[in-house]
Coordinates of C-alpha atoms in Angstrom, one line a residue:
X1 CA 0.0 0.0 0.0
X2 CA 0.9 3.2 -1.2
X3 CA 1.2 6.4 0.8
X4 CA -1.1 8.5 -1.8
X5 CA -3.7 7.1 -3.3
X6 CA -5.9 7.7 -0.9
X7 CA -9.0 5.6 -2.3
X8 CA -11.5 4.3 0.1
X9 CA -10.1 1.2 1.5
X10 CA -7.1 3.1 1.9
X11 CA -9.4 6.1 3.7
X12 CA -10.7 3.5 6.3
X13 CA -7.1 2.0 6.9
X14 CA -5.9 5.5 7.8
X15 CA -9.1 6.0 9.8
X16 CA -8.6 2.4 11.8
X17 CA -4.9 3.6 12.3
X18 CA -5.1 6.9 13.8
X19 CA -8.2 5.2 16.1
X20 CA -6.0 2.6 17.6
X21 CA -3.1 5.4 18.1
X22 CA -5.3 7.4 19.6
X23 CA -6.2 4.6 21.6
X24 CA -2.1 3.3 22.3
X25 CA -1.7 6.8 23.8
X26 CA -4.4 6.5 26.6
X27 CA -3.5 2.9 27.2
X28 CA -0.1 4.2 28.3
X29 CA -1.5 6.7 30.3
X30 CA -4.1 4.9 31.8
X31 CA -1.0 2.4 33.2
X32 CA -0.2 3.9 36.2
X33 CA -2.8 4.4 38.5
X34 CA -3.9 0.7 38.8
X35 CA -0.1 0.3 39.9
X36 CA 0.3 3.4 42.5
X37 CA 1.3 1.2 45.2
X38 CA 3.5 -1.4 43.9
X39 CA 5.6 0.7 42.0
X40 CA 5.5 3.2 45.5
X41 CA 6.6 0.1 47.2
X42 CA 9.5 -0.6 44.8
X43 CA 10.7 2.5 44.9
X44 CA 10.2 3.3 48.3
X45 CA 7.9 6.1 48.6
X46 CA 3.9 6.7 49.0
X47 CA 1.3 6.0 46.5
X48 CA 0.8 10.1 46.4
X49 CA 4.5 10.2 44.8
X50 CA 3.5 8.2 42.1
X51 CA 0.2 10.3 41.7
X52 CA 2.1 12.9 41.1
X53 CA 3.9 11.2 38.2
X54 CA 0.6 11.0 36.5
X55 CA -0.8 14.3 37.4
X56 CA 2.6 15.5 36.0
X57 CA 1.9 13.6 32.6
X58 CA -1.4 15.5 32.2
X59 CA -0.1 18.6 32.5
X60 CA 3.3 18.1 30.1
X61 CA 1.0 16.5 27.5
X62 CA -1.4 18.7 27.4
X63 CA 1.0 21.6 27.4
X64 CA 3.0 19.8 24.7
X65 CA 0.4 19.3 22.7
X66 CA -0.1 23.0 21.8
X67 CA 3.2 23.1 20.1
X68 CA 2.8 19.6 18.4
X69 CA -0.7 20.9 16.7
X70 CA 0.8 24.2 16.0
X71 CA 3.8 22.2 14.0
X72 CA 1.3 20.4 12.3
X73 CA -1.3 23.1 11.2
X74 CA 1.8 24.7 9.8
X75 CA 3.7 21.7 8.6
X76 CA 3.0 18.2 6.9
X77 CA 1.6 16.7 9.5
X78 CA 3.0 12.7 9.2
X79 CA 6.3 13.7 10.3
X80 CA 5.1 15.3 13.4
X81 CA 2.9 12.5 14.3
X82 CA 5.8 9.9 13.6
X83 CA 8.1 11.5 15.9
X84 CA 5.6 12.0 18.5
X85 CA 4.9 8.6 18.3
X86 CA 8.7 7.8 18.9
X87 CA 8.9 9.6 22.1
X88 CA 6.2 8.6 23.8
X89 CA 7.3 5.0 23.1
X90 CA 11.1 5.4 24.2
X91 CA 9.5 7.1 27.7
X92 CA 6.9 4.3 28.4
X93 CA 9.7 1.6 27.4
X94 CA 12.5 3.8 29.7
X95 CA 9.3 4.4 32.8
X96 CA 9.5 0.0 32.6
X97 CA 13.2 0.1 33.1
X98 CA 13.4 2.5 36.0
X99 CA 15.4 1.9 39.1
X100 CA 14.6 4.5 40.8
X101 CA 11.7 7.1 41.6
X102 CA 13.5 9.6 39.6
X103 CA 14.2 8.1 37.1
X104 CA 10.6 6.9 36.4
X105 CA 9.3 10.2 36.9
X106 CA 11.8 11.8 34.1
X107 CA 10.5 8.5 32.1
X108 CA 7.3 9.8 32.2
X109 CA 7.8 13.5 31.1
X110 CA 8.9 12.2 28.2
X111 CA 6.2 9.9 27.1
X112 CA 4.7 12.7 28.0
X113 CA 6.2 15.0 25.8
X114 CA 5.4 12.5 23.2
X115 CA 1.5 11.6 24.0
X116 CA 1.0 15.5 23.8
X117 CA 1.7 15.3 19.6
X118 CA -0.4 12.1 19.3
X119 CA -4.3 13.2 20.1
X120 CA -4.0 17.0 19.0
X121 CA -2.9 16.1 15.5
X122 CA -4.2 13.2 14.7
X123 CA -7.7 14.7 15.2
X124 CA -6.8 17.3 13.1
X125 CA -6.3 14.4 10.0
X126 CA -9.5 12.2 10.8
X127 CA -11.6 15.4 11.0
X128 CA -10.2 16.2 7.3
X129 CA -11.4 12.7 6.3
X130 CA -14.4 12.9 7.6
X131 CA -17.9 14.3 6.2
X132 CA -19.8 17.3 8.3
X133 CA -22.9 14.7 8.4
X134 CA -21.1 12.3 9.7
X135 CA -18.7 13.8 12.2
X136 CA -20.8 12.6 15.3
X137 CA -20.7 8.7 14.7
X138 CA -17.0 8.9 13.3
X139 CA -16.0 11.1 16.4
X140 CA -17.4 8.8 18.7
X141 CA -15.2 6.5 17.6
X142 CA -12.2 9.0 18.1
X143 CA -13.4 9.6 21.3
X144 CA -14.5 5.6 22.4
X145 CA -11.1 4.4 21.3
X146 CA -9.4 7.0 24.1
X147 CA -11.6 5.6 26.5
X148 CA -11.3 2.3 25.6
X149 CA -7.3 3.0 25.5
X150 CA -8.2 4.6 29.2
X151 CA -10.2 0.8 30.1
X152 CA -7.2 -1.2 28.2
X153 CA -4.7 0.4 30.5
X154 CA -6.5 0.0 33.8
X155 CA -6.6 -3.1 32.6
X156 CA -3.7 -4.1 31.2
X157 CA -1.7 -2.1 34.1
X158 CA -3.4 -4.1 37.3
X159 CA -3.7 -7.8 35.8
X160 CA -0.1 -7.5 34.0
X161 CA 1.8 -5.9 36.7
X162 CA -0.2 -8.0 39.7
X163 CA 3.3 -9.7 39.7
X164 CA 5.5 -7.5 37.9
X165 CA 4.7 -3.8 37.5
X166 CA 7.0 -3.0 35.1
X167 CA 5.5 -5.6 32.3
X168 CA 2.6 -3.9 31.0
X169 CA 4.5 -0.8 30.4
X170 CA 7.4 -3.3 28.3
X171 CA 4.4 -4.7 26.3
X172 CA 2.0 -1.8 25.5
X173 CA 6.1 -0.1 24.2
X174 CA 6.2 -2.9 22.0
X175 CA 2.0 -2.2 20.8
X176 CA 3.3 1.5 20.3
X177 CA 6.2 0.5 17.8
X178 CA 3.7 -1.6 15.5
X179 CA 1.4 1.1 15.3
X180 CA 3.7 3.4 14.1
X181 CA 5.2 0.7 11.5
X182 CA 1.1 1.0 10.3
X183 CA 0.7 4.7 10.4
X184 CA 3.6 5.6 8.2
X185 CA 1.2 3.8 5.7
X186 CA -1.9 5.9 6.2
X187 CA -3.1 8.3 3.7
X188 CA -1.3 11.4 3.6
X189 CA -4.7 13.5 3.8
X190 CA -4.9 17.2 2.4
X191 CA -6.5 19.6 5.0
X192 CA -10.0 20.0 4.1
X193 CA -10.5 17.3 2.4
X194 CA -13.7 16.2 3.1
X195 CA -15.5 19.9 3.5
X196 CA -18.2 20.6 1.3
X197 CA -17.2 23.9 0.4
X198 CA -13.5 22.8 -0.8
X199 CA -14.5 19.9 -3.1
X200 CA -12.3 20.2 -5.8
X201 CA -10.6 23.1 -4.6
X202 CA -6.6 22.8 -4.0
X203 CA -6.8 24.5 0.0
X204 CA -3.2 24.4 1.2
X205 CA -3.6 27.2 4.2
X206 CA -2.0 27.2 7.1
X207 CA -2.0 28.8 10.3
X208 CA -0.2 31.9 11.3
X209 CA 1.1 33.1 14.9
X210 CA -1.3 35.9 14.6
X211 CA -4.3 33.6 14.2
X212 CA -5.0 33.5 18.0
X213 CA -7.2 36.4 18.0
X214 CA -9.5 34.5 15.5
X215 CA -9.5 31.7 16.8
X216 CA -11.0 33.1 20.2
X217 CA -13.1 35.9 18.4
X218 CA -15.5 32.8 17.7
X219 CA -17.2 32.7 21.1
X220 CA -17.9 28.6 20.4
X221 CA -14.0 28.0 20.8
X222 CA -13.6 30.0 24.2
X223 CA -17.1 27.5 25.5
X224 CA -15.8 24.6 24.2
X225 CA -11.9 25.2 25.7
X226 CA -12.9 26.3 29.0
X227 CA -15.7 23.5 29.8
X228 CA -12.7 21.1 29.8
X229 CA -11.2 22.1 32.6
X230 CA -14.8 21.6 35.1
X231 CA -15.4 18.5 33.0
X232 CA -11.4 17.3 33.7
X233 CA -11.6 17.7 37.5
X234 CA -14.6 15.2 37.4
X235 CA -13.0 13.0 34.8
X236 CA -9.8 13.1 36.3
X237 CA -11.1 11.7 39.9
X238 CA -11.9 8.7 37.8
X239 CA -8.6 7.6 37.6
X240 CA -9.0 6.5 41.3
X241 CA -11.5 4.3 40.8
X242 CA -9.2 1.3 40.9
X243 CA -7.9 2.5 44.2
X244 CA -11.7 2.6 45.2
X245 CA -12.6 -1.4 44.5
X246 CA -9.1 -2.3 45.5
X247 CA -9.8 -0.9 49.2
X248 CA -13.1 -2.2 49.0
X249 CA -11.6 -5.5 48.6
X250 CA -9.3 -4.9 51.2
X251 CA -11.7 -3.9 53.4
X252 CA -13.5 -7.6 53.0
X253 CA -10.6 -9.3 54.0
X254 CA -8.7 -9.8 50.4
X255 CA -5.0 -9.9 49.6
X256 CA -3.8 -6.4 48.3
X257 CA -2.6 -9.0 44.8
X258 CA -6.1 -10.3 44.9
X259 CA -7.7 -6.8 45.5
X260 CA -5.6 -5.4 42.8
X261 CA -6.8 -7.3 40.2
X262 CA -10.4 -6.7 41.3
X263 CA -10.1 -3.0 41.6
X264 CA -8.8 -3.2 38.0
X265 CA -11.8 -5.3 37.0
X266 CA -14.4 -3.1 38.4
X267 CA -13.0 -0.2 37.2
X268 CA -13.0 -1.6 33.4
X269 CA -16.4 -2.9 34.3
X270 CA -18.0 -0.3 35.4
X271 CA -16.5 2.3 32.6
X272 CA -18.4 0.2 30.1
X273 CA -21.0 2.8 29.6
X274 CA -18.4 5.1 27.5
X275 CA -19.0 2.4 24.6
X276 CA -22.2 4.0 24.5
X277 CA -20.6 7.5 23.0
X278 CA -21.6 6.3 19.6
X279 CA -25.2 7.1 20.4
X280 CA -24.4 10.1 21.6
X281 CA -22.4 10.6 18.3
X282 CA -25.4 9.5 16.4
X283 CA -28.1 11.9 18.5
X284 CA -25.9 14.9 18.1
X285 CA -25.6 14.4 13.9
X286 CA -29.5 14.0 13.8
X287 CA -30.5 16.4 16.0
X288 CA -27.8 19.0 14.4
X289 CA -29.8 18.9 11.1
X290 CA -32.9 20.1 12.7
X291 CA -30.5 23.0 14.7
X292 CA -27.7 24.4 14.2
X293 CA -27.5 23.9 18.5
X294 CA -27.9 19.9 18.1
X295 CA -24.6 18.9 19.4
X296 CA -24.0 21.2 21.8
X297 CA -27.7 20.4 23.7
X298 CA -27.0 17.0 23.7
X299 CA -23.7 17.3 25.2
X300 CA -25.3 19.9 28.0
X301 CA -27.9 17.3 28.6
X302 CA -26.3 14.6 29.2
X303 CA -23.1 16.0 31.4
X304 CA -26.1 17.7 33.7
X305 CA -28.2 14.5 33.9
X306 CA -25.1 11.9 34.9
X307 CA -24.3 13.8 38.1
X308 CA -26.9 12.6 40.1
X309 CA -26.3 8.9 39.0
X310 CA -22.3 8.9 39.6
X311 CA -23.2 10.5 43.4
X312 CA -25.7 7.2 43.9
X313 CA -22.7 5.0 42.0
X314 CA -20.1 5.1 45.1
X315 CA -22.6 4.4 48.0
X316 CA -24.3 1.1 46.3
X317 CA -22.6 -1.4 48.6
X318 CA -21.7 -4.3 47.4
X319 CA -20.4 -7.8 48.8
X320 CA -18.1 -9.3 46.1
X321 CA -17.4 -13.4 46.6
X322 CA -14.1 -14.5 45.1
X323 CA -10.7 -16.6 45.8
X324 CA -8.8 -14.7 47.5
X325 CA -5.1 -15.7 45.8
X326 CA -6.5 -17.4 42.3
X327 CA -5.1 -16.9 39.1
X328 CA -6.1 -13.7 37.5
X329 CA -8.5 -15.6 34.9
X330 CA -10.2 -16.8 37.9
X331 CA -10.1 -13.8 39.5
X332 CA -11.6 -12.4 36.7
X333 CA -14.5 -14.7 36.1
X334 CA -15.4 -14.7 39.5
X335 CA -16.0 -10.8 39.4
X336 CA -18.3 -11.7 36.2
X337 CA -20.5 -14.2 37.8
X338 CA -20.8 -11.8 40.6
X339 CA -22.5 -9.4 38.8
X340 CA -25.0 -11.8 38.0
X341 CA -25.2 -13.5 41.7
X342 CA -24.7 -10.8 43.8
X343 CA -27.5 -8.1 42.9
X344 CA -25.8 -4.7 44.9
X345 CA -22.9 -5.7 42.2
X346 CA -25.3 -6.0 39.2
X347 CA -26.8 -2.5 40.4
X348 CA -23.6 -1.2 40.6
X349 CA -23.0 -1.9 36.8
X350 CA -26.2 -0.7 35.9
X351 CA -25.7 2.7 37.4
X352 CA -22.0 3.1 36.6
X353 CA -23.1 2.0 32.9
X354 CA -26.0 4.8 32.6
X355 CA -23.7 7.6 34.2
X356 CA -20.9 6.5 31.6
X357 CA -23.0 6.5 28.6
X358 CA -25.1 9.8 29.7
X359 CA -21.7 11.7 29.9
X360 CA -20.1 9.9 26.7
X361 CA -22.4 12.5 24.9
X362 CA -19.5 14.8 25.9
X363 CA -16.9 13.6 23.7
X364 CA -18.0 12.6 20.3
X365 CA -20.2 16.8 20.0
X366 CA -16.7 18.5 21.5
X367 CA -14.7 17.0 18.7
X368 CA -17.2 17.6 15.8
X369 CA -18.2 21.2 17.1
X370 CA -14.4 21.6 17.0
X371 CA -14.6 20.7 13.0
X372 CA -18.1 22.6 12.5
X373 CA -16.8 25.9 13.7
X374 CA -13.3 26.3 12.7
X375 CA -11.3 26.2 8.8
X376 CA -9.1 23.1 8.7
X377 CA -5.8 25.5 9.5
X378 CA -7.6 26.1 12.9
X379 CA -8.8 22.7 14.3
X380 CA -5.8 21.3 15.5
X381 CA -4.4 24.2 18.0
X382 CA -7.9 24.5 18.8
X383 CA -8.3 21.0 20.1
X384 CA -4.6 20.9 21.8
X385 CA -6.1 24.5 23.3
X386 CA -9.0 22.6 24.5
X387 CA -6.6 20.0 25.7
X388 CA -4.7 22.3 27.7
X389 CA -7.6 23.1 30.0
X390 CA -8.4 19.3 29.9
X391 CA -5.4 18.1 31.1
X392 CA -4.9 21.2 33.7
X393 CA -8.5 20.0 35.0
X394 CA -7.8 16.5 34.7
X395 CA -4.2 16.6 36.5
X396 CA -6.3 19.3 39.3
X397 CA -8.8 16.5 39.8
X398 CA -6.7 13.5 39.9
X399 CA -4.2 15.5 42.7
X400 CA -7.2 17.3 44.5
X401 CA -9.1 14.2 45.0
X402 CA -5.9 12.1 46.5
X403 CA -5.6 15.1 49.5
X404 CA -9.5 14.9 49.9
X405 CA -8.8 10.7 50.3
X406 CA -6.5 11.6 53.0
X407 CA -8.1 14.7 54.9
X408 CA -11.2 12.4 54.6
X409 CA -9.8 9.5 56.2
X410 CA -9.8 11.0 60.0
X411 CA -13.9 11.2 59.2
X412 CA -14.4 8.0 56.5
X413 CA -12.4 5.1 57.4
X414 CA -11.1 3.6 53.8
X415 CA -13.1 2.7 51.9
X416 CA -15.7 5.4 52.6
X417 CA -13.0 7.9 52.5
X418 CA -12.8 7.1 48.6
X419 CA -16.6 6.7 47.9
X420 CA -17.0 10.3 49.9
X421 CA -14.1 12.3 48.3
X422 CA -15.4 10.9 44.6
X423 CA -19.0 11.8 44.8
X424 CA -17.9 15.5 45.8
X425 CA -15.7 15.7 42.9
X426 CA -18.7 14.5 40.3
X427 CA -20.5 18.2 41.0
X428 CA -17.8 20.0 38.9
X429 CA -19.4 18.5 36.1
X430 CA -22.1 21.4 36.6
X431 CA -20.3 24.2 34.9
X432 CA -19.4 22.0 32.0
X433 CA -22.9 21.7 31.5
X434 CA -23.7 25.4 31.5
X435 CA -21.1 26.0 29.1
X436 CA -22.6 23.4 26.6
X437 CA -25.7 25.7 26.8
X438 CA -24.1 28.5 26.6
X439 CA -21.9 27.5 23.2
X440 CA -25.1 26.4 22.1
X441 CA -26.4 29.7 22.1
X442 CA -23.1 30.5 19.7
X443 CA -22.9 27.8 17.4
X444 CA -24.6 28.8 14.6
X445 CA -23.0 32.2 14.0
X446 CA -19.6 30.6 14.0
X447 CA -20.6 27.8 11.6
X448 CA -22.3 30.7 9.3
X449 CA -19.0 32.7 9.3
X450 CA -16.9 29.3 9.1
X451 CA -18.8 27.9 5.9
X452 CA -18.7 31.5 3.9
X453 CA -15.0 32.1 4.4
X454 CA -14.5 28.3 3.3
X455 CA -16.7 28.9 0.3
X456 CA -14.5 32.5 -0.9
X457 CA -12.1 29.6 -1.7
X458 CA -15.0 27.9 -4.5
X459 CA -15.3 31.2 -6.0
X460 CA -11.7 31.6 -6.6
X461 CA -11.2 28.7 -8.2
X462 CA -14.4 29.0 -10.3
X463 CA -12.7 29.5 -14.1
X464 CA -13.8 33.0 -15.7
X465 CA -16.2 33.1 -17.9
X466 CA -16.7 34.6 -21.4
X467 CA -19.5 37.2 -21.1
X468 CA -22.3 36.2 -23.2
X469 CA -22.7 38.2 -26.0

């Protein structure tokens, strides 16, 4: 396969391949927390160190990421997304090779460094490969393969590294180097590609450091930036939801291996309901023919509605029944039957799943809003902008939370310390919900002014015509 033909098959290959890096990149992320206190324990030092290794990935990625999308709005972007690639594989091979607390924390500012150039461009390609109808299913693909990369590393990171923790991150290095062998096969796609107004039109702009001012001047942008920081405080808390079954377990007599691989189980469980983004996706493209405001309602809707649901999530009790030392498949299928057998587990899922899937809505509108309101030159620094106050919230709520764990714990023995601290943290998805509403309100100017400056471009290119005699 050929880097330029860019025919259909070859069009969904480069799809499939920038999903499943978007996906490697969250799975590498999502390692650590499952593994807080047996990589604390090898090292020496408390599971809050470690934390802070992850809220400091946040941060550096999202921060790098505003310089990777401005590289590749300006350059060609394959390059940019190879050598991202590269990085973030070299630090998640180097964080597996650590011997010593320092040395896993500089490993992770570099994967870091790397993950930051991943996300922000490669949304910048599929959104030039995909149609404006269509943006809401494809999205929620975009967006269900960083939550599933999220699931796959909680995953991957508590039953891999139950004995070892330094496997998974050996492994999902490996996973990072195939999928860059497949990208640099992907079709190089020209910016704009897919946008109605630019069919058959040679666009080649790019965007210009004094850009920023128009980039903000459409009030849809500043909405859809600043809800991700409320929206990342939430989000980020998630990341302790391992910690939250583990202790559970703990609490019920099981053996911190056993209680590992249970927390990580749970947590991938109960995080099933973000596979339901692609309705969201689907709601948000039908409804945004009827209204200009589609996608952004939808998104509003659904952030405001899931709060009360993820409060009731973390005081369900629930007894779980498995052998404490198994194997990890045994493990594993004893948490399944569970959820059929023990009915405060099966409720548990059915919560978790309706708060998951009500709050998916998020991700698959925020990407295509992104696409419907800004010229192909734009989208990229506007997502890593976006991204920036993400991963500022995210890293906030995933340090906050640990010191409300602890400050807790005089009041909430563990683990009601955990179930306290994470309900609190759900309500800052409030003001993300507002802002939905109040982009919603925006949208459809932006889009107006979007789609006539794309279609100045049409008009140029239109041949001149002999006047009729």
């Amino acid at each position: 396969m050929t880097t330029g033909t860019g025919g259909s098959a070859h069009r969904a290959y480069s799809v499939v391949v920038f999903v499943v890096l978007a996906s490697l990149d969250n799975v590498a992320i999502g390692l650590v927390p499952p593994l807080y206190g047996s990589i604390g324990d090898d090292f020496g030092v408390g599971e809050g160190h470690i934390a802070l290794a992850t809220t400091i990935m946040f941060l550096i990625s999202a921060v790098a990421a505003i310089g990777w999308a401005y590289a590749g709005d300006r350059t060609n972007r394959k390059p940019v997304l190879i050598a991202g690639t590269a990085i973030w594989v070299l630090g998640t091979a180097w964080s597996g090779l650590s011997g010593s607390y320092p040395s896993f924390l500089m490993s992770q500012v570099l994967a870091a460094i790397g993950l930051g150039g991943v996300a922000s461009v490669s949304f910048a390609v599929v959104s030039d490969l995909i149609s404006p109808r269509r943006r809401g299913l494809v999205m929620s693909f975009w967006g269900l393969s960083q939550g599933i990369g999220t699931l796959a590393g909680t995953l991957v990171g508590g039953l891999l590294g139950a004995g070892d923790w330094r496997r998974p991150f050996l492994v999902v290095s490996v996973a990072g180097v195939i999928g860059a062998i497949a990208y640099v096969f992907t079709y190089n796609v020209p910016r704009g590609d897919s946008q109605p107004e630019l069919r058959g039109v040679e666009y080649d702009e790019r965007i210009h450091s004094g850009d920023l001012p128009k980039i903000l001047a459409r009030r849809t942008n500043v909405w859809l930036i600043l809800q991700g920081f409320s929206a990342q405080v939430a989000f980020g808390s998630l990341v302790w939801l391992p910690v939250l079954f583990r202790a559970r377990a703990e609490d019920q007599g099981y053996s911190t291996a056993t209680a590992i691989v249970v927390g990580s189980v749970f947590a991938t469980l109960f995080q099933l309901g973000g596979a339901l983004s692609i309705l969201g996706g689907l709601i948000g493209d039908r409804l945004q023919r009827r209204t200009p405001r589609g996608r952004a309602l939808v998104a509003a809707v659904g952030i405001l509605a899931a709060v009360p649901f993820y409060v009731v999530l973390y005081f369900v009790p629930f007894h779980i029944d498995v052998p404490d030392g198994g194997g990890t498949g045994t493990i594993i299928g004893a948490v399944l039957r569970n959820v059929w057998t023990e009915p405060t587990v099966g409720l548990s899922l059915a919560v978790a799943i309706f708060a998951l899937a009500l709050t998916s809505a998020n991700s698959p509108n925020w990407f295509a809003m992104i696409a419907d309101v800004n010229p192909p030159e734009h989208r990229g620094t506007v997502y890593s902008l976006g991204n920036l106050f993400n991963g500022a919230g995210r890293a906030g709520g995933n340090a906050l939370v640990g010191v409300a764990f602890r400050g807790l714990a005089g009041a909430f023995p563990p683990p009601l310390n955990y179930a306290v601290g994470l309900a609190v943290f759900q309500f800052f998805f409030i003001p993300t919900g507002v802002m939905y509403w109040l982009a919603s309100r925006t949208v459809a100017r932006d889009m107006a002014e979007t789609h006539a400056h794309l279609a100045t471009y049409t008009t140029k290119a239109e041949p001149m015509r002999e006047p009729t005699p």
